[in-house]
PDB file of C-alpha atoms in Angstrom:
ATOM      1  CA  UNK B 287     -69.491  -2.300  13.016  1.00  0.00           C
ATOM      2  CA  UNK B 288     -70.334   1.021  11.340  1.00  0.00           C
ATOM      3  CA  UNK B 289     -68.440   2.904  14.041  1.00  0.00           C
ATOM      4  CA  UNK B 290     -65.321   0.724  13.489  1.00  0.00           C
ATOM      5  CA  UNK B 291     -65.403   1.398   9.714  1.00  0.00           C
ATOM      6  CA  UNK B 292     -65.755   5.133  10.347  1.00  0.00           C
ATOM      7  CA  UNK B 293     -62.702   5.065  12.628  1.00  0.00           C
ATOM      8  CA  UNK B 294     -60.630   3.262   9.963  1.00  0.00           C
ATOM      9  CA  UNK B 295     -61.658   5.817   7.317  1.00  0.00           C
ATOM     10  CA  UNK B 296     -60.790   8.686   9.661  1.00  0.00           C
ATOM     11  CA  UNK B 297     -57.340   7.190  10.318  1.00  0.00           C
ATOM     12  CA  UNK B 298     -56.732   6.797   6.553  1.00  0.00           C
ATOM     13  CA  UNK B 299     -57.776  10.388   5.935  1.00  0.00           C
ATOM     14  CA  UNK B 300     -55.388  11.630   8.636  1.00  0.00           C
ATOM     15  CA  UNK B 301     -52.491   9.653   7.153  1.00  0.00           C
ATOM     16  CA  UNK B 302     -53.235  10.970   3.658  1.00  0.00           C
ATOM     17  CA  UNK B 303     -53.441  14.524   4.976  1.00  0.00           C
ATOM     18  CA  UNK B 304     -50.115  14.156   6.785  1.00  0.00           C
ATOM     19  CA  UNK B 305     -48.434  12.780   3.625  1.00  0.00           C
ATOM     20  CA  UNK B 306     -49.772  15.648   1.492  1.00  0.00           C
ATOM     21  CA  UNK B 307     -48.617  18.204   4.069  1.00  0.00           C
ATOM     22  CA  UNK B 308     -45.140  16.647   4.116  1.00  0.00           C
ATOM     23  CA  UNK B 309     -44.871  16.768   0.327  1.00  0.00           C
ATOM     24  CA  UNK B 310     -45.979  20.399   0.299  1.00  0.00           C
ATOM     25  CA  UNK B 311     -43.424  21.289   2.991  1.00  0.00           C
ATOM     26  CA  UNK B 312     -40.575  19.584   1.143  1.00  0.00           C
ATOM     27  CA  UNK B 313     -41.569  21.396  -2.053  1.00  0.00           C
ATOM     28  CA  UNK B 314     -41.964  24.860  -0.550  1.00  0.00           C
ATOM     29  CA  UNK B 315     -38.994  24.825   1.863  1.00  0.00           C
ATOM     30  CA  UNK B 316     -36.254  25.223  -0.806  1.00  0.00           C
ATOM     31  CA  UNK B 317     -38.258  28.012  -2.478  1.00  0.00           C
ATOM     32  CA  UNK B 318     -38.664  29.767   0.878  1.00  0.00           C
ATOM     33  CA  UNK B 319     -34.879  29.525   1.497  1.00  0.00           C
ATOM     34  CA  UNK B 320     -34.113  31.030  -1.899  1.00  0.00           C
ATOM     35  CA  UNK B 321     -36.534  33.920  -1.350  1.00  0.00           C
ATOM     36  CA  UNK B 322     -35.230  34.513   2.170  1.00  0.00           C
ATOM     37  CA  UNK B 323     -31.510  34.299   1.419  1.00  0.00           C
ATOM     38  CA  UNK B 324     -31.457  35.538  -2.159  1.00  0.00           C
ATOM     39  CA  UNK B 325     -28.755  34.276  -4.476  1.00  0.00           C
ATOM     40  CA  UNK B 326     -26.639  33.044  -1.552  1.00  0.00           C
ATOM     41  CA  UNK B 327     -28.850  29.990  -1.473  1.00  0.00           C
ATOM     42  CA  UNK B 328     -27.733  29.171  -5.016  1.00  0.00           C
ATOM     43  CA  UNK B 329     -23.997  29.066  -4.311  1.00  0.00           C
ATOM     44  CA  UNK B 330     -24.162  25.326  -3.823  1.00  0.00           C
ATOM     45  CA  UNK B 331     -24.456  24.995  -7.601  1.00  0.00           C
ATOM     46  CA  UNK B 332     -22.123  27.866  -8.500  1.00  0.00           C
ATOM     47  CA  UNK B 333     -18.361  27.666  -9.064  1.00  0.00           C
ATOM     48  CA  UNK B 334     -16.274  28.588  -5.988  1.00  0.00           C
ATOM     49  CA  UNK B 335     -14.788  32.080  -5.851  1.00  0.00           C
ATOM     50  CA  UNK B 336     -11.435  32.542  -7.595  1.00  0.00           C
ATOM     51  CA  UNK B 337      -9.481  32.819  -4.339  1.00  0.00           C
ATOM     52  CA  UNK B 338     -10.971  29.557  -3.038  1.00  0.00           C
ATOM     53  CA  UNK B 339     -10.236  27.784  -6.313  1.00  0.00           C
ATOM     54  CA  UNK B 340      -6.668  29.117  -6.356  1.00  0.00           C
ATOM     55  CA  UNK B 341      -6.105  27.945  -2.793  1.00  0.00           C
ATOM     56  CA  UNK B 342      -7.405  24.487  -3.682  1.00  0.00           C
ATOM     57  CA  UNK B 343      -5.199  24.305  -6.772  1.00  0.00           C
ATOM     58  CA  UNK B 344      -2.174  25.349  -4.704  1.00  0.00           C
ATOM     59  CA  UNK B 345      -2.902  22.649  -2.133  1.00  0.00           C
ATOM     60  CA  UNK B 346      -3.264  19.978  -4.805  1.00  0.00           C
ATOM     61  CA  UNK B 347       0.007  21.075  -6.416  1.00  0.00           C
ATOM     62  CA  UNK B 348       1.871  20.928  -3.098  1.00  0.00           C
ATOM     63  CA  UNK B 349       0.572  17.433  -2.383  1.00  0.00           C
ATOM     64  CA  UNK B 350       1.550  16.298  -5.873  1.00  0.00           C
ATOM     65  CA  UNK B 351       5.089  17.642  -5.462  1.00  0.00           C
ATOM     66  CA  UNK B 352       5.519  15.745  -2.179  1.00  0.00           C
ATOM     67  CA  UNK B 353       4.834  12.376  -3.823  1.00  0.00           C
ATOM     68  CA  UNK B 354       7.917  10.775  -5.451  1.00  0.00           C
ATOM     69  CA  UNK B 355       7.555  10.298  -9.190  1.00  0.00           C
ATOM     70  CA  UNK B 356       7.452   6.604 -10.195  1.00  0.00           C
ATOM     71  CA  UNK B 357      10.407   5.503 -12.268  1.00  0.00           C
ATOM     72  CA  UNK B 358       8.159   3.515 -14.576  1.00  0.00           C
ATOM     73  CA  UNK B 359       4.496   3.756 -15.497  1.00  0.00           C
ATOM     74  CA  UNK B 360       2.241   1.344 -17.338  1.00  0.00           C
ATOM     75  CA  UNK B 361      -1.394   1.518 -18.359  1.00  0.00           C
ATOM     76  CA  UNK B 362      -1.797  -2.251 -18.159  1.00  0.00           C
ATOM     77  CA  UNK B 363      -2.936  -3.690 -14.839  1.00  0.00           C
ATOM     78  CA  UNK B 364      -1.131  -6.754 -13.565  1.00  0.00           C
ATOM     79  CA  UNK B 365      -2.405  -8.897 -10.736  1.00  0.00           C
ATOM     80  CA  UNK B 366      -0.402 -10.956  -8.293  1.00  0.00           C
ATOM     81  CA  UNK B 367      -0.983 -13.406  -5.489  1.00  0.00           C
ATOM     82  CA  UNK B 368       0.705 -14.938  -2.469  1.00  0.00           C
ATOM     83  CA  UNK B 369      -0.094 -18.621  -2.909  1.00  0.00           C
ATOM     84  CA  UNK B 370       2.048 -20.794  -0.608  1.00  0.00           C
ATOM     85  CA  UNK B 371      -0.383 -23.692  -0.974  1.00  0.00           C
ATOM     86  CA  UNK B 372      -0.083 -23.543  -4.784  1.00  0.00           C
ATOM     87  CA  UNK B 373      -3.846 -23.469  -5.198  1.00  0.00           C
ATOM     88  CA  UNK B 374      -3.551 -21.075  -8.147  1.00  0.00           C
ATOM     89  CA  UNK B 375      -0.342 -22.508  -9.550  1.00  0.00           C
ATOM     90  CA  UNK B 376      -1.852 -22.876 -13.047  1.00  0.00           C
ATOM     91  CA  UNK B 377      -3.963 -19.716 -12.991  1.00  0.00           C
ATOM     92  CA  UNK B 378      -2.376 -17.450 -15.587  1.00  0.00           C
ATOM     93  CA  UNK B 379      -4.284 -14.304 -14.595  1.00  0.00           C
ATOM     94  CA  UNK B 380      -1.930 -13.774 -11.640  1.00  0.00           C
ATOM     95  CA  UNK B 381       1.238 -12.676 -13.428  1.00  0.00           C
ATOM     96  CA  UNK B 382       3.097 -11.727 -10.236  1.00  0.00           C
ATOM     97  CA  UNK B 383       3.822 -14.387  -7.620  1.00  0.00           C
ATOM     98  CA  UNK B 384       4.633 -13.228  -4.101  1.00  0.00           C
ATOM     99  CA  UNK B 385       7.216 -15.002  -1.966  1.00  0.00           C
ATOM    100  CA  UNK B 386       8.095 -14.110   1.652  1.00  0.00           C
ATOM    101  CA  UNK B 387      11.348 -15.013   3.361  1.00  0.00           C
ATOM    102  CA  UNK B 388      12.947 -14.315   6.702  1.00  0.00           C
ATOM    103  CA  UNK B 389      16.515 -13.514   5.770  1.00  0.00           C
ATOM    104  CA  UNK B 390      17.957 -15.189   8.872  1.00  0.00           C
ATOM    105  CA  UNK B 391      15.899 -18.341   8.455  1.00  0.00           C
ATOM    106  CA  UNK B 392      15.313 -19.472   4.891  1.00  0.00           C
ATOM    107  CA  UNK B 393      16.358 -22.400   2.744  1.00  0.00           C
ATOM    108  CA  UNK B 394      18.633 -20.988   0.034  1.00  0.00           C
ATOM    109  CA  UNK B 395      18.241 -24.020  -2.224  1.00  0.00           C
ATOM    110  CA  UNK B 396      14.452 -23.988  -1.911  1.00  0.00           C
ATOM    111  CA  UNK B 397      14.278 -20.243  -2.660  1.00  0.00           C
ATOM    112  CA  UNK B 398      16.537 -20.672  -5.694  1.00  0.00           C
ATOM    113  CA  UNK B 399      14.358 -23.490  -7.041  1.00  0.00           C
ATOM    114  CA  UNK B 400      11.179 -21.492  -6.400  1.00  0.00           C
ATOM    115  CA  UNK B 401      12.455 -18.412  -8.231  1.00  0.00           C
ATOM    116  CA  UNK B 402      13.720 -20.483 -11.151  1.00  0.00           C
ATOM    117  CA  UNK B 403      10.384 -22.318 -11.414  1.00  0.00           C
ATOM    118  CA  UNK B 404       8.344 -19.110 -11.368  1.00  0.00           C
ATOM    119  CA  UNK B 405      10.477 -17.546 -14.098  1.00  0.00           C
ATOM    120  CA  UNK B 406      10.295 -20.685 -16.227  1.00  0.00           C
ATOM    121  CA  UNK B 407       6.501 -20.619 -15.963  1.00  0.00           C
ATOM    122  CA  UNK B 408       6.444 -17.020 -17.169  1.00  0.00           C
ATOM    123  CA  UNK B 409       5.661 -15.374 -13.834  1.00  0.00           C
ATOM    124  CA  UNK B 410       7.331 -12.343 -12.287  1.00  0.00           C
ATOM    125  CA  UNK B 411       8.514 -13.050  -8.741  1.00  0.00           C
ATOM    126  CA  UNK B 412       7.839 -10.514  -6.009  1.00  0.00           C
ATOM    127  CA  UNK B 413      10.192 -11.316  -3.144  1.00  0.00           C
ATOM    128  CA  UNK B 414       9.515  -9.697   0.226  1.00  0.00           C
ATOM    129  CA  UNK B 415      12.640  -9.876   2.373  1.00  0.00           C
ATOM    130  CA  UNK B 416      11.876  -9.568   6.080  1.00  0.00           C
ATOM    131  CA  UNK B 417      15.048  -8.459   7.933  1.00  0.00           C
ATOM    132  CA  UNK B 418      14.583 -10.309  11.187  1.00  0.00           C
ATOM    133  CA  UNK B 419      17.169 -10.091  13.925  1.00  0.00           C
ATOM    134  CA  UNK B 420      19.523 -12.964  14.597  1.00  0.00           C
ATOM    135  CA  UNK B 421      18.451 -15.221  17.452  1.00  0.00           C
ATOM    136  CA  UNK B 422      19.993 -14.095  20.700  1.00  0.00           C
ATOM    137  CA  UNK B 423      21.224 -10.780  19.335  1.00  0.00           C
ATOM    138  CA  UNK B 424      20.628  -7.740  21.526  1.00  0.00           C
ATOM    139  CA  UNK B 425      22.355  -5.266  19.200  1.00  0.00           C
ATOM    140  CA  UNK B 426      20.099  -2.674  17.506  1.00  0.00           C
ATOM    141  CA  UNK B 427      19.048  -4.207  14.188  1.00  0.00           C
ATOM    142  CA  UNK B 428      19.181  -1.337  11.698  1.00  0.00           C
ATOM    143  CA  UNK B 429      22.553   0.122  12.783  1.00  0.00           C
ATOM    144  CA  UNK B 430      23.981  -3.418  12.778  1.00  0.00           C
ATOM    145  CA  UNK B 431      22.861  -3.904   9.170  1.00  0.00           C
ATOM    146  CA  UNK B 432      24.432  -0.618   8.054  1.00  0.00           C
ATOM    147  CA  UNK B 433      27.642  -1.583   9.886  1.00  0.00           C
ATOM    148  CA  UNK B 434      27.952  -4.802   7.840  1.00  0.00           C
ATOM    149  CA  UNK B 435      27.004  -7.270  10.574  1.00  0.00           C
ATOM    150  CA  UNK B 436      24.428  -8.924   8.315  1.00  0.00           C
ATOM    151  CA  UNK B 437      26.492  -9.073   5.125  1.00  0.00           C
ATOM    152  CA  UNK B 438      26.485 -12.872   5.088  1.00  0.00           C
ATOM    153  CA  UNK B 439      22.693 -12.890   5.264  1.00  0.00           C
ATOM    154  CA  UNK B 440      22.385 -10.336   2.445  1.00  0.00           C
ATOM    155  CA  UNK B 441      24.795 -12.378   0.316  1.00  0.00           C
ATOM    156  CA  UNK B 442      22.724 -15.539   0.780  1.00  0.00           C
ATOM    157  CA  UNK B 443      19.673 -13.724  -0.577  1.00  0.00           C
ATOM    158  CA  UNK B 444      21.697 -12.338  -3.485  1.00  0.00           C
ATOM    159  CA  UNK B 445      22.997 -15.805  -4.309  1.00  0.00           C
ATOM    160  CA  UNK B 446      19.451 -17.116  -4.785  1.00  0.00           C
ATOM    161  CA  UNK B 447      18.491 -14.083  -6.872  1.00  0.00           C
ATOM    162  CA  UNK B 448      21.366 -14.649  -9.299  1.00  0.00           C
ATOM    163  CA  UNK B 449      19.472 -17.573 -10.822  1.00  0.00           C
ATOM    164  CA  UNK B 450      17.006 -15.140 -12.429  1.00  0.00           C
ATOM    165  CA  UNK B 451      17.503 -14.011 -16.028  1.00  0.00           C
ATOM    166  CA  UNK B 452      14.727 -11.400 -15.917  1.00  0.00           C
ATOM    167  CA  UNK B 453      14.052  -8.652 -13.358  1.00  0.00           C
ATOM    168  CA  UNK B 454      12.135  -9.539 -10.232  1.00  0.00           C
ATOM    169  CA  UNK B 455      10.432  -7.165  -7.798  1.00  0.00           C
ATOM    170  CA  UNK B 456      12.128  -6.933  -4.413  1.00  0.00           C
ATOM    171  CA  UNK B 457      10.741  -5.477  -1.190  1.00  0.00           C
ATOM    172  CA  UNK B 458      12.753  -5.042   1.992  1.00  0.00           C
ATOM    173  CA  UNK B 459      11.638  -3.973   5.467  1.00  0.00           C
ATOM    174  CA  UNK B 460       7.967  -3.287   4.777  1.00  0.00           C
ATOM    175  CA  UNK B 461       5.748  -1.188   7.087  1.00  0.00           C
ATOM    176  CA  UNK B 462       8.785   0.619   8.438  1.00  0.00           C
ATOM    177  CA  UNK B 463       6.683   3.678   9.271  1.00  0.00           C
ATOM    178  CA  UNK B 464       4.308   1.877  11.620  1.00  0.00           C
ATOM    179  CA  UNK B 465       4.787   1.589  15.361  1.00  0.00           C
ATOM    180  CA  UNK B 466       5.085  -2.184  15.229  1.00  0.00           C
ATOM    181  CA  UNK B 467       8.408  -2.602  17.033  1.00  0.00           C
ATOM    182  CA  UNK B 468       7.095  -5.573  18.990  1.00  0.00           C
ATOM    183  CA  UNK B 469       6.141  -7.344  15.742  1.00  0.00           C
ATOM    184  CA  UNK B 470       8.859  -6.086  13.391  1.00  0.00           C
ATOM    185  CA  UNK B 471      12.243  -5.033  14.819  1.00  0.00           C
ATOM    186  CA  UNK B 472      12.781  -2.743  11.779  1.00  0.00           C
ATOM    187  CA  UNK B 473       9.476  -0.885  12.239  1.00  0.00           C
ATOM    188  CA  UNK B 474       8.935   2.333  14.149  1.00  0.00           C
ATOM    189  CA  UNK B 475      12.656   3.067  14.399  1.00  0.00           C
ATOM    190  CA  UNK B 476      14.307   6.442  13.681  1.00  0.00           C
ATOM    191  CA  UNK B 477      13.865   7.186   9.948  1.00  0.00           C
ATOM    192  CA  UNK B 478      17.562   7.898   9.375  1.00  0.00           C
ATOM    193  CA  UNK B 479      18.462   4.443  10.726  1.00  0.00           C
ATOM    194  CA  UNK B 480      16.012   2.773   8.385  1.00  0.00           C
ATOM    195  CA  UNK B 481      17.137   4.757   5.333  1.00  0.00           C
ATOM    196  CA  UNK B 482      20.816   3.913   5.911  1.00  0.00           C
ATOM    197  CA  UNK B 483      20.057   0.206   6.352  1.00  0.00           C
ATOM    198  CA  UNK B 484      17.725   0.115   3.334  1.00  0.00           C
ATOM    199  CA  UNK B 485      20.254   1.800   1.062  1.00  0.00           C
ATOM    200  CA  UNK B 486      23.024  -0.464   2.332  1.00  0.00           C
ATOM    201  CA  UNK B 487      21.041  -3.619   1.522  1.00  0.00           C
ATOM    202  CA  UNK B 488      19.998  -2.409  -1.938  1.00  0.00           C
ATOM    203  CA  UNK B 489      23.561  -1.360  -2.821  1.00  0.00           C
ATOM    204  CA  UNK B 490      25.066  -4.653  -1.670  1.00  0.00           C
ATOM    205  CA  UNK B 491      22.546  -6.784  -3.582  1.00  0.00           C
ATOM    206  CA  UNK B 492      22.864  -4.656  -6.729  1.00  0.00           C
ATOM    207  CA  UNK B 493      26.632  -5.114  -6.794  1.00  0.00           C
ATOM    208  CA  UNK B 494      26.156  -8.878  -7.026  1.00  0.00           C
ATOM    209  CA  UNK B 495      23.481  -8.896  -9.745  1.00  0.00           C
ATOM    210  CA  UNK B 496      23.786  -9.180 -13.499  1.00  0.00           C
ATOM    211  CA  UNK B 497      20.052  -8.470 -13.730  1.00  0.00           C
ATOM    212  CA  UNK B 498      18.665  -5.085 -12.698  1.00  0.00           C
ATOM    213  CA  UNK B 499      15.876  -5.999 -10.319  1.00  0.00           C
ATOM    214  CA  UNK B 500      13.103  -3.575  -9.374  1.00  0.00           C
ATOM    215  CA  UNK B 501      12.640  -2.381  -5.813  1.00  0.00           C
ATOM    216  CA  UNK B 502       9.331  -1.569  -4.151  1.00  0.00           C
ATOM    217  CA  UNK B 503       9.312   0.631  -1.063  1.00  0.00           C
ATOM    218  CA  UNK B 504       6.300  -0.322   1.017  1.00  0.00           C
ATOM    219  CA  UNK B 505       5.032   1.743   3.930  1.00  0.00           C
ATOM    220  CA  UNK B 506       1.777   2.125   5.792  1.00  0.00           C
ATOM    221  CA  UNK B 507       1.451   5.653   4.326  1.00  0.00           C
ATOM    222  CA  UNK B 508       0.570   8.064   7.096  1.00  0.00           C
ATOM    223  CA  UNK B 509       1.835  11.369   8.450  1.00  0.00           C
ATOM    224  CA  UNK B 510       5.635  11.221   8.646  1.00  0.00           C
ATOM    225  CA  UNK B 511       6.049   8.375   6.145  1.00  0.00           C
ATOM    226  CA  UNK B 512       8.058  10.598   3.780  1.00  0.00           C
ATOM    227  CA  UNK B 513      10.868  10.698   6.364  1.00  0.00           C
ATOM    228  CA  UNK B 514      11.580   7.042   5.505  1.00  0.00           C
ATOM    229  CA  UNK B 515      11.928   7.714   1.768  1.00  0.00           C
ATOM    230  CA  UNK B 516      15.323   6.304   0.637  1.00  0.00           C
ATOM    231  CA  UNK B 517      15.611   8.374  -2.545  1.00  0.00           C
ATOM    232  CA  UNK B 518      14.402   8.011  -6.123  1.00  0.00           C
ATOM    233  CA  UNK B 519      17.308   5.792  -7.162  1.00  0.00           C
ATOM    234  CA  UNK B 520      16.391   3.231  -4.482  1.00  0.00           C
ATOM    235  CA  UNK B 521      12.730   2.608  -5.369  1.00  0.00           C
ATOM    236  CA  UNK B 522      11.100   1.745  -8.687  1.00  0.00           C
ATOM    237  CA  UNK B 523       7.644   1.328  -7.182  1.00  0.00           C
ATOM    238  CA  UNK B 524       5.780   2.531  -4.110  1.00  0.00           C
ATOM    239  CA  UNK B 525       3.607   0.017  -2.280  1.00  0.00           C
ATOM    240  CA  UNK B 526       1.248   0.648   0.545  1.00  0.00           C
TER     241      UNK B 526
END
């Protein structure tokens, strides 16, 4: 029994000695590095050299210049929701209500009623217009839009929007910069094709509106996304 107790005490003493040695090592190691390397070891808490700081500032400035300036800015956060089941229909904290439509397959009367109801309740509609291809069409989608082949579809959307007295937020052809051609026929296409189609749709809808709606340009945001930028006059907000 005495031998067992002695072994336990020896084990405890070894553990304590190891812990004290570890603490001493962690305390002395930084001091040793400072003595060995001189003031170089202190640069981690010193300001970077002027040339490094200037290079960083230049990089930040170039990135800032490449980002389009928002047309409007507000300090007040607003929250929105996509709520097709109307679970939050009476929840006033969600001021923006998101509605999706396929522009080749939507009920014009239902969309008109939905937009009118949201505005009457004091909400701001956010309408995402998905430019799906017509069934059975083999023609390239984006060039067909810019050539006027989808004018009747665009006009149906505009007709429903005319019910609104206040500006809504409109999004068209989201995630255009992603390689999702199998999912979205407008995605992953040549940027110039997308830009022409986007501008064509915005121009045609604007001509039919008495209310100046706001447009949100929504990409995935990755390298090359800026090639799809339609111009400052075609986007009030940037989504991602």
